[in-house]
C-alpha cells in the first residue's frame, strides 16, 4: 500500500511514508503542511491518511482504558518526554508541565514548537518502547502498524 518517496532528501535512500514518519516526523509534518506531496497524487493520498493516523494512535490494548498518554513540557516550553501512566495518577507539580490525552499524537512536539528535532526524537523513543516493545522500527513493522486501522482512533 505504501509507495516510496524518492525525491528531495530521500532521493539517495528512498523510504515509504511510514518509514519517514518514524525516522523524521518533523520533516513529514512539514512536508504535509507545505504541500510537498500535492503534485504526486498517490503520495498525497497516503500522506493524508498517515497524517490523520499519526495524530490519533490508540493506547496499546493491554494498557487501555486505564492508562493515558502524558506529554512532558520542559520549563523552557519544549517537548521533553512522553509516557503512558494511569489516568487516575495525580497531576505533576513542579517546573515542568504536563498534558494528558487518551491517544498518542506524533505531531505533539511540533505543535509545541516548530522544528523540534530533539523533541521528535524523544517522542519516537517512547513510541518505540510502548508500542513496539523497544524493538527497531523496521520497514515491515511500521508499514504494518500504520496500515492496521485498529491502531487508530481516526483511521
PDB file of C-alpha atoms in Angstrom:
ATOM      1  CA  UNK A   1       0.000   0.000   0.000  1.00  0.00           C
ATOM      2  CA  UNK A   2       2.841   2.435   0.752  1.00  0.00           C
ATOM      3  CA  UNK A   3       4.862   3.985  -2.072  1.00  0.00           C
ATOM      4  CA  UNK A   4       8.413   5.226  -1.721  1.00  0.00           C
ATOM      5  CA  UNK A   5       9.420   8.861  -1.558  1.00  0.00           C
ATOM      6  CA  UNK A   6      12.399   9.123  -3.897  1.00  0.00           C
ATOM      7  CA  UNK A   7      12.920  12.866  -4.234  1.00  0.00           C
ATOM      8  CA  UNK A   8      14.447  15.675  -2.184  1.00  0.00           C
ATOM      9  CA  UNK A   9      16.272  14.468   0.894  1.00  0.00           C
ATOM     10  CA  UNK A  10      15.057  10.920   0.131  1.00  0.00           C
ATOM     11  CA  UNK A  11      16.441  10.715  -3.426  1.00  0.00           C
ATOM     12  CA  UNK A  12      19.542   8.735  -2.389  1.00  0.00           C
ATOM     13  CA  UNK A  13      17.771   6.457   0.101  1.00  0.00           C
ATOM     14  CA  UNK A  14      14.064   6.189  -0.790  1.00  0.00           C
ATOM     15  CA  UNK A  15      11.675   5.404   2.067  1.00  0.00           C
ATOM     16  CA  UNK A  16       7.946   4.884   2.394  1.00  0.00           C
ATOM     17  CA  UNK A  17       5.942   7.486   4.291  1.00  0.00           C
ATOM     18  CA  UNK A  18       5.625   5.341   7.461  1.00  0.00           C
ATOM     19  CA  UNK A  19       9.414   4.884   7.447  1.00  0.00           C
ATOM     20  CA  UNK A  20       9.865   8.644   7.102  1.00  0.00           C
ATOM     21  CA  UNK A  21       7.362   9.307   9.875  1.00  0.00           C
ATOM     22  CA  UNK A  22       9.309   7.173  12.372  1.00  0.00           C
ATOM     23  CA  UNK A  23      12.713   8.485  11.270  1.00  0.00           C
ATOM     24  CA  UNK A  24      11.950  12.193  10.792  1.00  0.00           C
ATOM     25  CA  UNK A  25       8.409  13.134  11.868  1.00  0.00           C
ATOM     26  CA  UNK A  26       9.232  16.832  11.833  1.00  0.00           C
ATOM     27  CA  UNK A  27      10.061  16.597   8.111  1.00  0.00           C
ATOM     28  CA  UNK A  28       6.946  14.507   7.406  1.00  0.00           C
ATOM     29  CA  UNK A  29       4.581  17.011   9.071  1.00  0.00           C
ATOM     30  CA  UNK A  30       6.391  19.960   7.452  1.00  0.00           C
ATOM     31  CA  UNK A  31       6.017  18.264   4.046  1.00  0.00           C
ATOM     32  CA  UNK A  32       2.284  17.724   4.612  1.00  0.00           C
ATOM     33  CA  UNK A  33       1.777  21.319   5.791  1.00  0.00           C
ATOM     34  CA  UNK A  34       3.660  22.858   2.861  1.00  0.00           C
ATOM     35  CA  UNK A  35       2.099  20.654   0.155  1.00  0.00           C
ATOM     36  CA  UNK A  36       5.255  18.791  -0.841  1.00  0.00           C
ATOM     37  CA  UNK A  37       3.165  15.779  -1.923  1.00  0.00           C
ATOM     38  CA  UNK A  38       0.409  17.768  -3.669  1.00  0.00           C
ATOM     39  CA  UNK A  39       1.673  17.144  -7.210  1.00  0.00           C
ATOM     40  CA  UNK A  40       2.074  13.419  -6.546  1.00  0.00           C
ATOM     41  CA  UNK A  41      -1.478  12.108  -6.226  1.00  0.00           C
ATOM     42  CA  UNK A  42      -0.676   8.687  -4.770  1.00  0.00           C
ATOM     43  CA  UNK A  43       1.751  10.071  -2.183  1.00  0.00           C
ATOM     44  CA  UNK A  44      -0.621  12.939  -1.372  1.00  0.00           C
ATOM     45  CA  UNK A  45      -3.429  10.473  -0.600  1.00  0.00           C
ATOM     46  CA  UNK A  46      -1.120   8.288   1.516  1.00  0.00           C
ATOM     47  CA  UNK A  47       0.253  11.330   3.350  1.00  0.00           C
ATOM     48  CA  UNK A  48      -3.272  12.492   4.180  1.00  0.00           C
ATOM     49  CA  UNK A  49      -4.161   9.092   5.669  1.00  0.00           C
ATOM     50  CA  UNK A  50      -0.875   8.818   7.558  1.00  0.00           C
ATOM     51  CA  UNK A  51      -1.127  12.392   8.860  1.00  0.00           C
ATOM     52  CA  UNK A  52      -4.557  11.632  10.326  1.00  0.00           C
ATOM     53  CA  UNK A  53      -3.459   8.311  11.816  1.00  0.00           C
ATOM     54  CA  UNK A  54      -0.213   9.673  13.289  1.00  0.00           C
ATOM     55  CA  UNK A  55      -2.231  12.175  15.317  1.00  0.00           C
ATOM     56  CA  UNK A  56      -4.619   9.604  16.860  1.00  0.00           C
ATOM     57  CA  UNK A  57      -2.761   6.418  17.841  1.00  0.00           C
ATOM     58  CA  UNK A  58      -4.654   4.251  20.301  1.00  0.00           C
ATOM     59  CA  UNK A  59      -3.016   3.262  23.555  1.00  0.00           C
ATOM     60  CA  UNK A  60      -1.897  -0.395  23.315  1.00  0.00           C
ATOM     61  CA  UNK A  61      -4.765  -2.773  24.106  1.00  0.00           C
ATOM     62  CA  UNK A  62      -3.150  -4.225  27.225  1.00  0.00           C
ATOM     63  CA  UNK A  63      -2.869  -0.754  28.771  1.00  0.00           C
ATOM     64  CA  UNK A  64      -6.144   0.846  27.714  1.00  0.00           C
ATOM     65  CA  UNK A  65      -8.502   2.190  29.063  1.00  0.00           C
ATOM     66  CA  UNK A  66      -6.917   2.692  32.485  1.00  0.00           C
ATOM     67  CA  UNK A  67      -3.876   4.487  31.046  1.00  0.00           C
ATOM     68  CA  UNK A  68      -3.415   7.758  29.238  1.00  0.00           C
ATOM     69  CA  UNK A  69      -0.593   9.496  27.376  1.00  0.00           C
ATOM     70  CA  UNK A  70       1.307  12.111  29.375  1.00  0.00           C
ATOM     71  CA  UNK A  71       3.446  14.605  27.464  1.00  0.00           C
ATOM     72  CA  UNK A  72       6.081  16.493  29.429  1.00  0.00           C
ATOM     73  CA  UNK A  73       6.831  20.112  28.567  1.00  0.00           C
ATOM     74  CA  UNK A  74      10.102  21.482  29.965  1.00  0.00           C
ATOM     75  CA  UNK A  75      10.281  24.747  31.891  1.00  0.00           C
ATOM     76  CA  UNK A  76      11.548  26.455  28.703  1.00  0.00           C
ATOM     77  CA  UNK A  77       8.452  25.396  26.740  1.00  0.00           C
ATOM     78  CA  UNK A  78       9.828  22.480  24.709  1.00  0.00           C
ATOM     79  CA  UNK A  79       8.640  18.893  24.436  1.00  0.00           C
ATOM     80  CA  UNK A  80      10.742  16.721  26.732  1.00  0.00           C
ATOM     81  CA  UNK A  81       9.116  13.295  27.134  1.00  0.00           C
ATOM     82  CA  UNK A  82       6.069  11.089  26.747  1.00  0.00           C
ATOM     83  CA  UNK A  83       4.927   8.192  28.863  1.00  0.00           C
ATOM     84  CA  UNK A  84       1.889   6.060  29.499  1.00  0.00           C
ATOM     85  CA  UNK A  85       0.537   6.493  33.005  1.00  0.00           C
ATOM     86  CA  UNK A  86      -2.570   5.505  34.922  1.00  0.00           C
ATOM     87  CA  UNK A  87      -5.211   8.106  34.176  1.00  0.00           C
ATOM     88  CA  UNK A  88      -6.024   8.315  37.889  1.00  0.00           C
ATOM     89  CA  UNK A  89      -2.470   9.371  38.788  1.00  0.00           C
ATOM     90  CA  UNK A  90      -2.401  12.863  40.355  1.00  0.00           C
ATOM     91  CA  UNK A  91      -1.166  15.763  38.238  1.00  0.00           C
ATOM     92  CA  UNK A  92       2.517  16.677  38.381  1.00  0.00           C
ATOM     93  CA  UNK A  93       3.593  19.725  40.327  1.00  0.00           C
ATOM     94  CA  UNK A  94       6.913  21.394  39.574  1.00  0.00           C
ATOM     95  CA  UNK A  95       8.715  23.461  36.961  1.00  0.00           C
ATOM     96  CA  UNK A  96       7.767  21.161  34.082  1.00  0.00           C
ATOM     97  CA  UNK A  97       4.173  20.934  32.929  1.00  0.00           C
ATOM     98  CA  UNK A  98       2.204  18.026  31.546  1.00  0.00           C
ATOM     99  CA  UNK A  99      -0.541  17.438  29.017  1.00  0.00           C
ATOM    100  CA  UNK A 100      -2.651  14.268  29.143  1.00  0.00           C
ATOM    101  CA  UNK A 101      -4.508  12.680  26.250  1.00  0.00           C
ATOM    102  CA  UNK A 102      -6.408   9.463  25.505  1.00  0.00           C
ATOM    103  CA  UNK A 103      -4.318   8.762  22.397  1.00  0.00           C
ATOM    104  CA  UNK A 104      -0.808   9.396  21.129  1.00  0.00           C
ATOM    105  CA  UNK A 105      -0.176  12.282  18.754  1.00  0.00           C
ATOM    106  CA  UNK A 106       3.167  12.092  16.937  1.00  0.00           C
ATOM    107  CA  UNK A 107       2.660  15.756  15.991  1.00  0.00           C
ATOM    108  CA  UNK A 108       2.885  16.818  19.671  1.00  0.00           C
ATOM    109  CA  UNK A 109       6.490  18.125  19.650  1.00  0.00           C
ATOM    110  CA  UNK A 110       5.808  20.189  16.513  1.00  0.00           C
ATOM    111  CA  UNK A 111       2.547  21.510  17.999  1.00  0.00           C
ATOM    112  CA  UNK A 112       4.505  22.801  20.976  1.00  0.00           C
ATOM    113  CA  UNK A 113       7.420  24.241  18.976  1.00  0.00           C
ATOM    114  CA  UNK A 114       8.065  24.238  15.216  1.00  0.00           C
ATOM    115  CA  UNK A 115      11.185  22.405  14.100  1.00  0.00           C
ATOM    116  CA  UNK A 116      11.858  20.412  17.239  1.00  0.00           C
ATOM    117  CA  UNK A 117      14.118  17.574  16.081  1.00  0.00           C
ATOM    118  CA  UNK A 118      15.124  16.641  19.635  1.00  0.00           C
ATOM    119  CA  UNK A 119      11.504  16.595  20.828  1.00  0.00           C
ATOM    120  CA  UNK A 120      10.551  14.353  17.901  1.00  0.00           C
ATOM    121  CA  UNK A 121      13.479  12.042  18.651  1.00  0.00           C
ATOM    122  CA  UNK A 122      12.439  11.773  22.316  1.00  0.00           C
ATOM    123  CA  UNK A 123       8.824  11.063  21.375  1.00  0.00           C
ATOM    124  CA  UNK A 124       9.863   8.360  18.909  1.00  0.00           C
ATOM    125  CA  UNK A 125      11.989   6.707  21.588  1.00  0.00           C
ATOM    126  CA  UNK A 126       8.926   6.423  23.856  1.00  0.00           C
ATOM    127  CA  UNK A 127       6.679   5.376  20.957  1.00  0.00           C
ATOM    128  CA  UNK A 128       9.117   2.587  20.121  1.00  0.00           C
ATOM    129  CA  UNK A 129       9.240   1.486  23.766  1.00  0.00           C
ATOM    130  CA  UNK A 130       5.478   1.386  24.429  1.00  0.00           C
ATOM    131  CA  UNK A 131       4.118   0.345  21.029  1.00  0.00           C
ATOM    132  CA  UNK A 132       6.970  -1.757  19.599  1.00  0.00           C
ATOM    133  CA  UNK A 133       8.439  -3.242  22.774  1.00  0.00           C
ATOM    134  CA  UNK A 134      11.640  -1.234  22.311  1.00  0.00           C
ATOM    135  CA  UNK A 135      12.462  -3.124  19.123  1.00  0.00           C
ATOM    136  CA  UNK A 136      13.695  -1.426  15.943  1.00  0.00           C
ATOM    137  CA  UNK A 137      11.353   0.345  13.553  1.00  0.00           C
ATOM    138  CA  UNK A 138      11.695  -1.955  10.557  1.00  0.00           C
ATOM    139  CA  UNK A 139      10.029  -1.205   7.237  1.00  0.00           C
ATOM    140  CA  UNK A 140       7.727  -4.213   7.612  1.00  0.00           C
ATOM    141  CA  UNK A 141       6.720  -3.360  11.198  1.00  0.00           C
ATOM    142  CA  UNK A 142       5.966   0.314  10.659  1.00  0.00           C
ATOM    143  CA  UNK A 143       4.114  -0.252   7.406  1.00  0.00           C
ATOM    144  CA  UNK A 144       2.009  -2.987   9.044  1.00  0.00           C
ATOM    145  CA  UNK A 145       1.338  -0.793  12.088  1.00  0.00           C
ATOM    146  CA  UNK A 146       0.197   2.216  10.066  1.00  0.00           C
ATOM    147  CA  UNK A 147      -1.855   0.001   7.719  1.00  0.00           C
ATOM    148  CA  UNK A 148      -3.855  -1.586  10.564  1.00  0.00           C
ATOM    149  CA  UNK A 149      -6.869   0.675  11.163  1.00  0.00           C
ATOM    150  CA  UNK A 150      -7.463  -0.857  14.610  1.00  0.00           C
ATOM    151  CA  UNK A 151      -4.394   1.048  15.887  1.00  0.00           C
ATOM    152  CA  UNK A 152      -6.070   4.430  15.460  1.00  0.00           C
ATOM    153  CA  UNK A 153      -8.890   6.486  16.911  1.00  0.00           C
ATOM    154  CA  UNK A 154      -9.474   8.115  13.485  1.00  0.00           C
ATOM    155  CA  UNK A 155      -8.348   5.537  10.898  1.00  0.00           C
TER     156      UNK A 155
END
